[in-house]
Amino acid sequence: DAKTTQPNSMESNEEEPVHLPCNHSTISGTDYIHWYRQLPSQGPEYVIHGLTSNVNNRMASLAIAEDRKSSTLILHRATLRDAAVYYCILDQTGANNLFFGTGTRLTVIP
Amino acid sequence: GAGVSQSPSNKVTEKGKDVELRCDPISGHTALYWYRQSLGQGLEFLIYFQGNSAPDKSGLPSDRFSAERTGGSVSTLTIQRTQQEDSAVYLCASSSRQALSGANVLTFGAGSRLTVL
């Protein structure tokens, strides 16, 4: 299973931007980088994914390093509803599953 | 349906009993996954179904665990002779991934919380 490394926890003030880092130094050229989040008492939900270029959607932005060995999920304005565990995952070509680590628990302070 | 449905949402059982957990994936999704999540832990992969191919059972923790997917749609995860360590949230996900290439976006259900007394 491809491993990613994330901080166990982070805090952010409400209405401020949040940058959630992820290291994936063993990434292969065709592996996609995915982010999911898990709100309390819910299943994980898809946030964003990318391959090489930075990506934006209505939920977040994904900044991918040029060497692809790290990435950052950016929440532009944190709200209380963004408090969740955020998982950074490598979607490996040929793999049958996505490997979820323990993620980063984001606390949003009002 | 609009999303992935799982039932029951909560199940309390006695040690040694068998349990069945059901997953109804998004219509048209060919891939179906079962994960489990113990309290405060990440997700542990259990089993993967893709179309009519043989399932990937590499994550099943013991022979007490089995799963089937009938007609390429609904799936049932069965745990025989439950043990206390089986207590966890069992999550089902589906995706429209057609082949093992390209991005694979999963949609998860809300999970079935199993408590073994």
PDB file of C-alpha atoms in Angstrom, chain A residues 5-87:
ATOM      1  CA  THR A   5       2.362  11.174   5.599  1.00  0.00           C
ATOM      2  CA  GLN A   6       0.106  13.784   7.161  1.00  0.00           C
ATOM      3  CA  PRO A   7       0.143  15.650  10.470  1.00  0.00           C
ATOM      4  CA  ASN A   8      -2.177  14.052  13.009  1.00  0.00           C
ATOM      5  CA  SER A   9      -4.012  17.269  13.735  1.00  0.00           C
ATOM      6  CA  MET A  10      -4.275  20.933  12.791  1.00  0.00           C
ATOM      7  CA  GLU A  11      -6.257  23.906  13.994  1.00  0.00           C
ATOM      8  CA  SER A  12      -7.599  26.865  12.107  1.00  0.00           C
ATOM      9  CA  ASN A  13      -9.617  29.917  12.944  1.00  0.00           C
ATOM     10  CA  GLU A  14     -12.962  30.267  11.273  1.00  0.00           C
ATOM     11  CA  GLU A  15     -12.967  32.305   8.057  1.00  0.00           C
ATOM     12  CA  GLU A  16      -9.210  31.878   7.608  1.00  0.00           C
ATOM     13  CA  PRO A  17      -7.470  29.795   4.929  1.00  0.00           C
ATOM     14  CA  VAL A  18      -6.221  26.332   5.827  1.00  0.00           C
ATOM     15  CA  HIS A  19      -3.312  24.523   4.195  1.00  0.00           C
ATOM     16  CA  LEU A  20      -3.269  20.788   4.856  1.00  0.00           C
ATOM     17  CA  PRO A  21       0.043  19.188   3.834  1.00  0.00           C
ATOM     18  CA  CYS A  22       0.717  15.669   2.612  1.00  0.00           C
ATOM     19  CA  ASN A  23       3.965  13.924   1.724  1.00  0.00           C
ATOM     20  CA  HIS A  24       3.978  11.056  -0.767  1.00  0.00           C
ATOM     21  CA  SER A  25       7.603  10.566  -1.671  1.00  0.00           C
ATOM     22  CA  THR A  26       7.053   7.091  -3.170  1.00  0.00           C
ATOM     23  CA  ILE A  27       4.476   8.266  -5.706  1.00  0.00           C
ATOM     24  CA  SER A  28       4.673   6.729  -9.171  1.00  0.00           C
ATOM     25  CA  GLY A  29       4.174   8.598 -12.401  1.00  0.00           C
ATOM     26  CA  THR A  30       0.611   7.428 -12.981  1.00  0.00           C
ATOM     27  CA  ASP A  31      -0.650   7.640  -9.398  1.00  0.00           C
ATOM     28  CA  TYR A  32      -3.429  10.113  -8.754  1.00  0.00           C
ATOM     29  CA  ILE A  33      -3.481  12.144  -5.543  1.00  0.00           C
ATOM     30  CA  HIS A  34      -6.868  12.088  -3.865  1.00  0.00           C
ATOM     31  CA  TRP A  35      -8.268  13.900  -0.864  1.00  0.00           C
ATOM     32  CA  TYR A  36     -11.287  12.735   1.079  1.00  0.00           C
ATOM     33  CA  ARG A  37     -12.735  14.043   4.307  1.00  0.00           C
ATOM     34  CA  GLN A  38     -14.795  12.379   6.995  1.00  0.00           C
ATOM     35  CA  LEU A  39     -17.233  14.420   9.014  1.00  0.00           C
ATOM     36  CA  PRO A  40     -18.240  13.105  12.450  1.00  0.00           C
ATOM     37  CA  SER A  41     -20.418   9.982  12.280  1.00  0.00           C
ATOM     38  CA  GLN A  42     -20.363   9.916   8.490  1.00  0.00           C
ATOM     39  CA  GLY A  43     -18.587   7.980   5.776  1.00  0.00           C
ATOM     40  CA  PRO A  44     -15.712   9.669   3.940  1.00  0.00           C
ATOM     41  CA  GLU A  45     -16.608  12.032   1.123  1.00  0.00           C
ATOM     42  CA  TYR A  46     -14.576  12.893  -1.938  1.00  0.00           C
ATOM     43  CA  VAL A  47     -13.010  16.346  -1.951  1.00  0.00           C
ATOM     44  CA  ILE A  48     -10.634  16.627  -4.889  1.00  0.00           C
ATOM     45  CA  HIS A  49      -8.033  14.776  -6.920  1.00  0.00           C
ATOM     46  CA  GLY A  50      -5.199  15.604  -9.288  1.00  0.00           C
ATOM     47  CA  LEU A  51      -2.328  14.119 -11.221  1.00  0.00           C
ATOM     48  CA  THR A  52       0.240  16.805 -12.023  1.00  0.00           C
ATOM     49  CA  SER A  53      -1.413  20.204 -12.322  1.00  0.00           C
ATOM     50  CA  ASN A  54      -3.052  22.210  -9.558  1.00  0.00           C
ATOM     51  CA  VAL A  55      -6.797  21.720  -9.363  1.00  0.00           C
ATOM     52  CA  ASN A  56      -9.685  23.823  -8.129  1.00  0.00           C
ATOM     53  CA  ASN A  57     -13.277  22.899  -7.386  1.00  0.00           C
ATOM     54  CA  ARG A  58     -16.092  24.311  -5.316  1.00  0.00           C
ATOM     55  CA  MET A  59     -14.842  22.633  -2.160  1.00  0.00           C
ATOM     56  CA  ALA A  60     -11.112  23.231  -2.237  1.00  0.00           C
ATOM     57  CA  SER A  61      -7.911  23.645  -4.199  1.00  0.00           C
ATOM     58  CA  LEU A  62      -5.134  21.124  -4.599  1.00  0.00           C
ATOM     59  CA  ALA A  63      -1.582  22.314  -5.032  1.00  0.00           C
ATOM     60  CA  ILE A  64       0.831  19.631  -6.264  1.00  0.00           C
ATOM     61  CA  ALA A  65       4.577  20.046  -5.977  1.00  0.00           C
ATOM     62  CA  GLU A  66       6.559  19.984  -9.194  1.00  0.00           C
ATOM     63  CA  ASP A  67       8.250  16.695  -8.232  1.00  0.00           C
ATOM     64  CA  ARG A  68       4.842  15.348  -7.096  1.00  0.00           C
ATOM     65  CA  LYS A  69       6.295  14.152  -3.818  1.00  0.00           C
ATOM     66  CA  SER A  70       4.019  16.378  -1.799  1.00  0.00           C
ATOM     67  CA  SER A  71       0.724  18.171  -2.116  1.00  0.00           C
ATOM     68  CA  THR A  72      -1.374  20.634  -0.167  1.00  0.00           C
ATOM     69  CA  LEU A  73      -5.127  20.797   0.200  1.00  0.00           C
ATOM     70  CA  ILE A  74      -6.272  24.385   0.522  1.00  0.00           C
ATOM     71  CA  LEU A  75      -9.556  25.409   2.092  1.00  0.00           C
ATOM     72  CA  HIS A  76      -9.854  29.072   1.246  1.00  0.00           C
ATOM     73  CA  ARG A  77     -12.121  30.064   4.141  1.00  0.00           C
ATOM     74  CA  ALA A  78     -12.577  27.520   6.884  1.00  0.00           C
ATOM     75  CA  THR A  79     -16.050  27.148   8.335  1.00  0.00           C
ATOM     76  CA  LEU A  80     -17.193  25.163  11.342  1.00  0.00           C
ATOM     77  CA  ARG A  81     -18.638  22.595   8.921  1.00  0.00           C
ATOM     78  CA  ASP A  82     -15.138  21.916   7.609  1.00  0.00           C
ATOM     79  CA  ALA A  83     -14.118  20.321  10.908  1.00  0.00           C
ATOM     80  CA  ALA A  84     -13.331  16.756   9.877  1.00  0.00           C
ATOM     81  CA  VAL A  85     -10.584  14.212   9.330  1.00  0.00           C
ATOM     82  CA  TYR A  86      -8.881  14.836   5.983  1.00  0.00           C
ATOM     83  CA  TYR A  87      -7.278  11.896   4.188  1.00  0.00           C
TER      84      TYR A  87
END
